[in-house]
Amino acid sequence: MGKITDRYAIVGVGESERSRNSGTTPLHMALDAARSALHDAGLNAQDIDGFMNYNENDSCTSHDLATYLGVRPKYVKDIQGGGSSTEMLIGDAISLIEAGMLNTVLIFRSMNGSSGQRVGRGYNPDMLQSALPGGSYIIPYGSASPSQWFGMFATRHMHETGITKEHLGHVCLSFYEHAQRNPKAFLHGKPLTMEKYLETPDISYPFNIHDSCVELDEANAIVVTSAERAKACKSKPVYIMGITPRQCHPNAHYWADLTKVASDYVGEELYKSAGVKPEDIQVASIYDCFSWVVLRQLEAYGLAPRGEVGDFAAEGNLRMGGSLPTNTAGGMLSEGYTHGMNNVLEIVRQLRHQYKETDRQVEDCEIGICTGWSGPDIAGAMILRK
Amino acid sequence: MEYQKPIPLKTEDNKHYWDMADQHELSLQKCNDCGHYAHPPGPSCVHCGGQNLSWEALGKDVRATIYSYVITYRPFLPGFQDDLPLIIAQAELEKVPEVKIMCNVIDCKADNVYIGMSVQMTWQDITEDRALPQWIPVVV
Ligand SMILES: [Zn+2]
């Protein structure tokens, strides 16, 4: 087992309301999420000495948040990033606590992802050509959305491994089914059938609207501290068994090699650091900006064998009662979308057995995996336990 | 009518590629230290970090095979609204399989594109002095 195993814990999780139009600023939503996470942990804002957030220039700063929680922070960090940033910042928080520089860190993501700027609608073309590595080799061809960028990987991978559109549909159906048990999921009350999925036209093949995450206004927050300090919190701590906060594709212009994704480099170190094997995992939060991304990660993390991941989903393994209930609040495909943090909140609640005696609880689950995916370029993951 | 789509931005590192494209030719960056090709071109070799780079002219007859693709039904950038559905595809070069180049597949119905399809490079004159490499199906 790794040197940090079980020595750090997530002690608080919280969220703001989620909607298509919050009518308020990211600061207001971040305050709601932070207060909720602090309340969950039984901590005061004064107990937090480090504040961190990730954003795409669409949020408030960590200093802003601390200020309006009424505290002077010792340490603030705002990074530019989307998927897998939660895992990276948790890694940073652990490192800073381990080095004795901080005690307890609050990490948040707040975004008006629907009423403000929307990722799925593409970006400014001139900005992209200079900002993206090799941007002038994709932008002039009309490729400016993650659905197109990741879709290029998906079509090739589906061709090589026999994954069909129907297999993608099974990922969607599994998560939509979870969302029907979660009154706070955005697509609660909107179940999906395979017939409906298959007749939905593509936005960008191989993805239709169901294969794509919901874009919403929402904020999430989590509190990380040492196992020692966790004892003083009112919540049941969820321990970090192992973490690989970040790995990268060999090429920043990741289209140069469609056969590799950053997640392929995460698993080995992750399982070693946690001292467990893929078959020990009982519940999962797999980053799901698109349905196919889930299947590709199941393969990368050894949770299902290459060539069989589509069938793994089709057999119901991602559903409640399956061998690996995944994104049990509905995931980003149907619950909400905060670039991965809502999936972290859910797995913490599962591992605490917070849904005990309801149909939402993955029975007796003790070990879970949570993965982050920025794209084929950058990924990270952690393994958590009760 | 004025060209509405984004025009490839020439930089210090990619200028030669686009200059050659403007003359309807393909040129690829190659590392003289490890022998690998680099696409897109850069300030040094992505395989070994070597700085001993050169350009290899592949001329006007560039054959390739579709390696992967997406078909887009919605314009994500200005200028593409009249080109839907739009095929964006990576094709593996016949002469240099390690290099895969992303272009649109033009003169091809969306239903007809497939992995393994033979294509050849063509150049669209998009402005008075700029040209854009594209893939076009090889007519058998
Ligand atoms: Zn080299």
XYZ file of N, CA and C in Angstrom, chain A residues 83-84 87 263 266 270-271 284-288 293-294 297-298 301 303 327 332 339-340 343-344 347 369-373 379-382:
102
model
N -12.509 18.546 -16.376
C -12.474 17.180 -15.859
C -11.113 16.804 -15.316
N -11.125 16.000 -14.273
C -9.957 15.462 -13.560
C -9.283 16.499 -12.670
N -9.609 15.553 -8.820
C -8.605 14.600 -8.346
C -7.255 15.298 -8.164
N -6.014 8.140 -19.429
C -6.501 7.198 -18.414
C -5.728 5.875 -18.456
N -3.110 5.724 -15.754
C -3.482 6.008 -14.363
C -3.561 4.741 -13.508
N -2.409 3.741 -9.557
C -3.563 3.921 -8.671
C -3.816 2.679 -7.807
N -3.904 1.521 -8.476
C -4.197 0.293 -7.729
C -3.065 -0.044 -6.775
N -18.742 2.703 -8.496
C -17.865 3.550 -9.302
C -18.506 4.878 -9.659
N -17.652 5.892 -9.751
C -18.023 7.163 -10.370
C -17.046 7.341 -11.521
N -17.534 7.126 -12.720
C -16.674 7.191 -13.900
C -17.036 8.460 -14.671
N -16.044 9.282 -14.922
C -16.283 10.571 -15.588
C -17.067 10.345 -16.879
N -18.165 11.057 -17.043
C -19.084 10.749 -18.138
C -19.565 11.993 -18.876
N -16.963 7.704 -23.278
C -15.852 7.966 -22.368
C -15.891 6.989 -21.187
N -17.091 6.601 -20.765
C -17.241 5.633 -19.679
C -16.684 4.272 -20.109
N -12.929 4.222 -20.346
C -12.275 4.197 -19.031
C -12.437 2.850 -18.331
N -13.582 2.187 -18.496
C -13.738 0.858 -17.898
C -12.619 -0.051 -18.395
N -9.098 1.201 -16.887
C -8.917 0.896 -15.465
C -9.055 -0.599 -15.164
N -11.559 -2.495 -15.407
C -12.820 -2.861 -14.762
C -13.643 -3.788 -15.644
N -22.061 5.659 -11.378
C -22.710 6.976 -11.481
C -24.158 6.881 -10.997
N -23.120 12.642 -15.014
C -23.208 13.910 -15.746
C -24.131 13.783 -16.950
N -18.136 19.276 -14.175
C -16.829 18.751 -14.559
C -16.339 17.707 -13.571
N -17.246 16.839 -13.157
C -16.850 15.672 -12.376
C -17.109 15.723 -10.896
N -20.044 13.700 -9.332
C -19.823 12.255 -9.214
C -19.007 11.912 -7.961
N -18.151 12.839 -7.521
C -17.384 12.628 -6.285
C -18.341 12.683 -5.088
N -20.249 9.348 -4.805
C -19.557 8.143 -4.334
C -19.232 8.270 -2.842
N -14.274 3.521 -6.803
C -13.309 4.241 -7.639
C -13.978 5.495 -8.177
N -13.207 6.541 -8.299
C -13.716 7.784 -8.878
C -12.692 8.264 -9.901
N -13.128 8.388 -11.135
C -12.178 8.762 -12.186
C -12.482 10.154 -12.737
N -11.425 10.809 -13.196
C -11.562 12.106 -13.855
C -10.962 12.043 -15.244
N -11.584 12.754 -16.157
C -11.164 12.745 -17.566
C -11.288 14.168 -18.073
N -5.886 12.912 -17.330
C -6.796 12.134 -16.493
C -6.215 11.957 -15.095
N -7.065 11.540 -14.168
C -6.632 11.221 -12.818
C -7.721 10.401 -12.152
N -7.418 9.760 -11.030
C -8.440 8.950 -10.364
C -8.052 8.691 -8.916
N -9.040 8.289 -8.137
C -8.759 7.897 -6.748
C -9.632 6.722 -6.353
